[in-house]
Amino acid sequence: MAFFKSKEDRQVQVDFDHLPRHIAIIMDGNGRWAKKRGLPRTAGHAAGAENFRTIATYCKDIGLDYLTVYAFSTENWKRPAEEVGAIMGLLKKYLLEAIGRMERDRVKMEFFGDLSPLTPELRELCERTREISKHYEGCQVNICLNYGGRDELLRAARAYAQDCLEGRADPNHLGESQFSDYLFSRGVPDPDLVIRPSGELRLSNFLLWQSAYAEFYFTDVLWPDFSKEELHKAIAAFQGRSRRFGGV
Ligand code: FPP
C-alpha cells in the first residue's frame, strides 16, 4: 500500500499489489488543452503524445499487465487533413523511438484497428514494432489506431459468418470466448478500468464489447495534464469499488 497527497491535499491510497490487470484510456482533451494556451490543436496532440510516453512508462514501472489507449478512431478521419497528418506524424515519431528502445523497455506492443488505410511506412512501423516485441513478457501496450468498437464487432461478425459458411465454425457452439477471438483484442483480458479525462461522459465507440464489466473513471483533467497523480486517483477509485459482475 502506498500513500500519496493529491493536489487538493487529499490522501490517495494505492495498493500496488492489487492493481487492475488492464487499464484502458481515452486520451481526450488535447485540442482544449492547446486552445487554453492559445496554441494550435496539433500542439495539444504533441503534448498528449508526450504524456502517453510518461503514463505508459509509469504503467510498466508499477507492473501493470495491459494498457490500451485510444489514439485514432474510425471517425477521426473527419478531422482537417492537417490535424490527421500531425497525429500520424506523432505516431511515426513514437514508433521510431519505441523501436530504438525496445530491447531496454521490453514492452509488448499491439495495435487494435484496421491499419490498411495508414501509409505503407506507418503500417510497416506498426508491423515491425509488433514483430520485435511479440515475445516480450510483462507489460503489453495496445494502441487503438483507426479503431471503432462497432467496426470491430462488424468485422468479427463477418469473419465468423464466413467461418460458418466454410465449415470452420458451428453457430450452435458460439460462446463469448469464441467470439472474443474474432476481435482485434483476441488473447487480451477485458479492461478492468476505463479512464476518460477531459470531462466527457461517454464511451465514443471504444472497446464496446470488452468494457461490458469495466469500472469507469471520469475526470475533468485534460489528457496532456493527466499526471501519475491523476492515475493514482483513478486506481484508488477503482480499488474502492465493489465489482459484482452481475452477482450480489
Ligand atoms: C482526442 O483529443 C485525441 C485524439 C483524437 C488523438 C490522440 C492522439 C495522441 C495523444 C497523439 C498520438 C498518440 C500516440 C500513441 C503517440 P481531442 O483532439 O478530441 O481533444 P478536444 O476534445 O479537446 O478537442
Short mmCIF file of C-alpha atoms and ligand atoms in Angstrom, two decimals:
data_model
loop_
_atom_site.label_atom_id
_atom_site.label_comp_id
_atom_site.label_asym_id
_atom_site.label_seq_id
_atom_site.Cartn_x
_atom_site.Cartn_y
_atom_site.Cartn_z
CA MET A 1 0.00 0.00 0.00
CA ALA A 2 1.36 3.45 -0.85
CA PHE A 3 0.00 6.82 0.19
CA PHE A 4 0.15 9.96 -1.92
CA LYS A 5 -1.01 13.52 -1.36
CA SER A 6 -3.21 14.82 -4.17
CA LYS A 7 -3.00 18.44 -5.40
CA GLU A 8 -6.16 19.10 -3.37
CA ASP A 9 -4.22 17.88 -0.32
CA ARG A 10 -6.33 14.74 -0.05
CA GLN A 11 -4.79 11.40 0.80
CA VAL A 12 -4.71 8.94 -2.12
CA GLN A 13 -4.12 5.34 -1.19
CA VAL A 14 -2.94 2.90 -3.87
CA ASP A 15 -2.45 -0.81 -3.30
CA PHE A 16 0.22 -1.70 -5.85
CA ASP A 17 -0.14 -5.38 -5.02
CA HIS A 18 -3.70 -5.39 -6.32
CA LEU A 19 -3.62 -3.24 -9.42
CA PRO A 20 -6.28 -3.59 -12.08
CA ARG A 21 -4.85 -6.01 -14.62
CA HIS A 22 -5.85 -3.93 -17.62
CA ILE A 23 -6.36 -0.17 -17.82
CA ALA A 24 -7.79 1.45 -20.95
CA ILE A 25 -7.63 5.20 -21.58
CA ILE A 26 -9.46 7.54 -23.96
CA MET A 27 -6.78 10.21 -24.40
CA ASP A 28 -9.21 13.11 -24.73
CA GLY A 29 -8.83 16.86 -24.33
CA ASN A 30 -5.70 17.61 -26.39
CA GLY A 31 -7.50 20.23 -28.50
CA ARG A 32 -8.93 22.07 -25.48
CA TRP A 33 -5.55 21.94 -23.73
CA ALA A 34 -3.98 23.71 -26.71
CA LYS A 35 -6.83 26.23 -27.07
CA LYS A 36 -6.49 27.26 -23.41
CA ARG A 37 -2.88 28.18 -24.18
CA GLY A 38 -3.58 29.92 -27.49
CA LEU A 39 -1.75 27.12 -29.35
CA PRO A 40 -2.78 25.15 -32.46
CA ARG A 41 -4.61 21.85 -31.82
CA THR A 42 -1.57 19.99 -33.15
CA ALA A 43 0.44 21.29 -30.17
CA GLY A 44 -2.17 19.67 -27.93
CA HIS A 45 -1.66 16.34 -29.68
CA ALA A 46 2.12 16.69 -29.30
CA ALA A 47 1.64 17.27 -25.56
CA GLY A 48 -0.80 14.33 -25.48
CA ALA A 49 1.74 12.05 -27.17
CA GLU A 50 4.39 13.14 -24.66
CA ASN A 51 2.02 12.36 -21.80
CA PHE A 52 1.27 8.96 -23.31
CA ARG A 53 5.02 8.19 -23.11
CA THR A 54 5.10 9.25 -19.43
CA ILE A 55 2.00 7.30 -18.42
CA ALA A 56 2.89 4.18 -20.44
CA THR A 57 6.37 4.10 -18.90
CA TYR A 58 4.90 4.54 -15.44
CA CYS A 59 2.35 1.76 -16.02
CA LYS A 60 5.21 -0.56 -16.98
CA ASP A 61 7.24 0.51 -13.92
CA ILE A 62 4.42 -0.21 -11.47
CA GLY A 63 3.87 -3.65 -13.02
CA LEU A 64 0.60 -3.15 -14.90
CA ASP A 65 -0.07 -6.07 -17.26
CA TYR A 66 -2.05 -4.29 -20.00
CA LEU A 67 -2.53 -0.67 -21.05
CA THR A 68 -4.79 0.15 -24.02
CA VAL A 69 -5.04 3.68 -25.42
CA TYR A 70 -7.40 5.21 -27.97
CA ALA A 71 -5.06 7.08 -30.33
CA PHE A 72 -7.17 7.41 -33.50
CA SER A 73 -10.75 6.35 -34.09
CA THR A 74 -12.53 5.30 -37.28
CA GLU A 75 -14.33 8.67 -37.02
CA ASN A 76 -11.20 10.79 -36.56
CA TRP A 77 -10.59 10.83 -40.35
CA LYS A 78 -13.29 13.55 -40.45
CA ARG A 79 -10.82 16.00 -38.87
CA PRO A 80 -8.90 18.52 -41.01
CA ALA A 81 -6.16 16.86 -43.07
CA GLU A 82 -3.50 18.90 -41.26
CA GLU A 83 -4.61 17.56 -37.88
CA VAL A 84 -4.81 13.95 -39.13
CA GLY A 85 -1.34 14.35 -40.64
CA ALA A 86 0.02 15.72 -37.35
CA ILE A 87 -1.37 12.79 -35.34
CA MET A 88 0.08 10.30 -37.85
CA GLY A 89 3.41 12.15 -37.64
CA LEU A 90 3.40 11.84 -33.84
CA LEU A 91 2.65 8.13 -34.09
CA LYS A 92 5.53 7.67 -36.51
CA LYS A 93 7.86 9.55 -34.17
CA TYR A 94 6.72 7.50 -31.22
CA LEU A 95 7.09 4.16 -33.04
CA LEU A 96 10.59 5.02 -34.27
CA GLU A 97 11.62 5.90 -30.70
CA ALA A 98 9.92 2.80 -29.32
CA ILE A 99 11.81 0.58 -31.79
CA GLY A 100 15.06 2.22 -30.71
CA ARG A 101 14.34 1.49 -27.04
CA MET A 102 12.71 -1.93 -27.41
CA GLU A 103 15.48 -4.09 -26.04
CA ARG A 104 15.69 -1.88 -22.95
CA ASP A 105 11.96 -1.35 -22.33
CA ARG A 106 10.77 -4.83 -23.36
CA VAL A 107 7.16 -3.67 -23.65
CA LYS A 108 4.99 -5.81 -25.90
CA MET A 109 3.18 -3.62 -28.42
CA GLU A 110 -0.05 -4.42 -30.22
CA PHE A 111 -2.39 -2.44 -32.43
CA PHE A 112 -6.17 -2.69 -32.40
CA GLY A 113 -7.86 -1.46 -35.55
CA ASP A 114 -7.75 -1.73 -39.32
CA LEU A 115 -4.29 -0.50 -40.26
CA SER A 116 -4.88 -0.78 -44.03
CA PRO A 117 -5.74 2.94 -44.62
CA LEU A 118 -2.47 4.05 -42.96
CA THR A 119 0.53 4.95 -45.09
CA PRO A 120 2.74 1.96 -46.04
CA GLU A 121 5.52 3.49 -43.89
CA LEU A 122 3.34 3.71 -40.77
CA ARG A 123 1.93 0.22 -41.38
CA GLU A 124 5.43 -1.15 -41.69
CA LEU A 125 6.47 0.56 -38.43
CA CYS A 126 3.45 -0.92 -36.62
CA GLU A 127 4.26 -4.36 -38.02
CA ARG A 128 7.94 -4.08 -37.08
CA THR A 129 7.09 -2.92 -33.54
CA ARG A 130 4.65 -5.80 -33.12
CA GLU A 131 7.08 -8.35 -34.55
CA ILE A 132 10.11 -7.30 -32.46
CA SER A 133 8.12 -7.22 -29.21
CA LYS A 134 5.87 -10.24 -29.68
CA HIS A 135 7.88 -12.49 -27.32
CA TYR A 136 8.26 -9.93 -24.54
CA GLU A 137 6.55 -10.75 -21.30
CA GLY A 138 5.36 -8.26 -18.73
CA CYS A 139 3.58 -5.10 -19.76
CA GLN A 140 1.62 -5.02 -23.04
CA VAL A 141 0.62 -1.71 -24.59
CA ASN A 142 -2.20 -1.76 -27.14
CA ILE A 143 -2.61 1.28 -29.37
CA CYS A 144 -6.05 1.64 -30.93
CA LEU A 145 -5.46 3.04 -34.40
CA ASN A 146 -8.26 3.53 -36.91
CA TYR A 147 -10.26 1.68 -34.29
CA GLY A 148 -14.00 1.71 -33.67
CA GLY A 149 -15.91 -0.66 -31.42
CA ARG A 150 -18.77 -1.10 -33.90
CA ASP A 151 -16.37 -1.60 -36.78
CA GLU A 152 -14.57 -4.25 -34.71
CA LEU A 153 -17.85 -6.06 -33.97
CA LEU A 154 -18.95 -5.95 -37.62
CA ARG A 155 -15.62 -7.34 -38.77
CA ALA A 156 -15.85 -10.10 -36.18
CA ALA A 157 -19.42 -10.96 -37.22
CA ARG A 158 -18.39 -11.08 -40.90
CA ALA A 159 -15.34 -13.25 -40.23
CA TYR A 160 -17.38 -15.55 -38.02
CA ALA A 161 -20.15 -15.88 -40.62
CA GLN A 162 -17.51 -16.71 -43.25
CA ASP A 163 -16.06 -19.41 -40.98
CA CYS A 164 -19.57 -20.87 -40.56
CA LEU A 165 -20.13 -20.86 -44.32
CA GLU A 166 -16.83 -22.63 -44.88
CA GLY A 167 -17.45 -25.18 -42.14
CA ARG A 168 -14.78 -23.96 -39.71
CA ALA A 169 -17.32 -22.81 -37.12
CA ASP A 170 -20.69 -24.02 -35.91
CA PRO A 171 -23.20 -21.35 -34.79
CA ASN A 172 -24.67 -23.74 -32.23
CA HIS A 173 -21.40 -23.66 -30.39
CA LEU A 174 -20.70 -19.95 -30.35
CA GLY A 175 -19.83 -18.68 -26.89
CA GLU A 176 -18.44 -15.38 -25.63
CA SER A 177 -14.86 -16.57 -25.54
CA GLN A 178 -15.02 -17.97 -29.11
CA PHE A 179 -16.49 -14.68 -30.33
CA SER A 180 -13.78 -12.70 -28.48
CA ASP A 181 -11.22 -14.49 -30.61
CA TYR A 182 -12.57 -12.65 -33.67
CA LEU A 183 -11.90 -9.24 -32.12
CA PHE A 184 -8.74 -7.15 -32.51
CA SER A 185 -8.17 -7.75 -28.79
CA ARG A 186 -8.01 -11.54 -29.05
CA GLY A 187 -5.99 -13.01 -26.21
CA VAL A 188 -6.11 -9.82 -24.13
CA PRO A 189 -8.25 -9.85 -20.97
CA ASP A 190 -11.05 -7.28 -20.81
CA PRO A 191 -10.18 -3.89 -19.30
CA ASP A 192 -10.92 -3.63 -15.58
CA LEU A 193 -10.76 0.14 -15.56
CA VAL A 194 -11.62 2.57 -18.38
CA ILE A 195 -10.43 6.14 -17.84
CA ARG A 196 -11.72 9.14 -19.76
CA PRO A 197 -10.21 12.51 -18.96
CA SER A 198 -11.49 15.90 -20.24
CA GLY A 199 -14.96 15.90 -18.72
CA GLU A 200 -16.79 14.00 -21.47
CA LEU A 201 -19.02 11.26 -20.10
CA ARG A 202 -19.26 8.81 -22.97
CA LEU A 203 -17.53 5.78 -24.44
CA SER A 204 -17.23 7.11 -28.03
CA ASN A 205 -17.13 3.70 -29.70
CA PHE A 206 -14.21 2.48 -27.53
CA LEU A 207 -13.94 -1.22 -26.61
CA LEU A 208 -17.72 -1.72 -26.69
CA TRP A 209 -17.62 -5.50 -26.21
CA GLN A 210 -14.59 -5.55 -23.91
CA SER A 211 -15.77 -2.94 -21.42
CA ALA A 212 -19.00 -4.80 -20.54
CA TYR A 213 -17.91 -5.13 -16.89
CA ALA A 214 -15.26 -2.41 -16.71
CA GLU A 215 -15.28 0.20 -13.98
CA PHE A 216 -15.31 3.76 -15.36
CA TYR A 217 -13.35 6.74 -14.11
CA PHE A 218 -14.09 10.19 -15.47
CA THR A 219 -12.22 13.38 -14.64
CA ASP A 220 -12.26 16.97 -15.93
CA VAL A 221 -8.46 16.98 -16.22
CA LEU A 222 -7.38 17.22 -19.88
CA TRP A 223 -5.25 14.35 -21.21
CA PRO A 224 -1.93 16.29 -21.50
CA ASP A 225 -2.34 17.17 -17.78
CA PHE A 226 -3.32 13.65 -16.72
CA SER A 227 -0.32 13.01 -14.49
CA LYS A 228 0.83 9.99 -12.45
CA GLU A 229 -1.02 11.61 -9.55
CA GLU A 230 -4.24 11.52 -11.59
CA LEU A 231 -3.57 7.89 -12.43
CA HIS A 232 -3.17 7.16 -8.71
CA LYS A 233 -6.58 8.73 -8.10
CA ALA A 234 -8.16 6.60 -10.81
CA ILE A 235 -6.60 3.40 -9.45
CA ALA A 236 -7.56 4.31 -5.87
CA ALA A 237 -11.18 4.91 -7.02
CA PHE A 238 -11.16 1.53 -8.77
CA GLN A 239 -9.80 -0.17 -5.66
CA GLY A 240 -12.62 1.36 -3.62
CA ARG A 241 -15.32 -0.13 -5.83
CA SER A 242 -17.12 -3.41 -5.31
CA ARG A 243 -17.26 -5.45 -8.54
CA ARG A 244 -20.07 -7.98 -8.64
CA PHE A 245 -20.17 -8.95 -12.35
CA GLY A 246 -23.94 -9.27 -12.16
CA GLY A 247 -23.87 -11.28 -8.91
CA VAL A 248 -24.68 -10.00 -5.44
C1 FPP B 1 -8.61 13.41 -28.52
O1 FPP B 1 -8.49 14.76 -28.13
C2 FPP B 1 -7.33 12.92 -29.02
C3 FPP B 1 -7.12 12.37 -30.25
C4 FPP B 1 -8.19 12.19 -31.24
C5 FPP B 1 -5.76 11.97 -30.68
C6 FPP B 1 -4.90 11.32 -29.64
C7 FPP B 1 -3.54 11.29 -30.16
C8 FPP B 1 -2.41 11.44 -29.43
C9 FPP B 1 -2.40 11.56 -27.96
C10 FPP B 1 -1.09 11.51 -30.11
C11 FPP B 1 -0.55 10.27 -30.76
C12 FPP B 1 -0.60 9.05 -29.92
C13 FPP B 1 0.44 8.22 -29.62
C14 FPP B 1 0.10 6.91 -29.06
C15 FPP B 1 1.85 8.58 -29.79
P1 FPP B 1 -9.29 15.89 -28.94
O2 FPP B 1 -8.45 16.35 -30.06
O3 FPP B 1 -10.62 15.35 -29.36
O4 FPP B 1 -9.43 16.98 -27.85
P2 FPP B 1 -10.64 18.02 -27.70
O5 FPP B 1 -11.88 17.20 -27.38
O6 FPP B 1 -10.22 18.88 -26.56
O7 FPP B 1 -10.76 18.76 -28.98
#
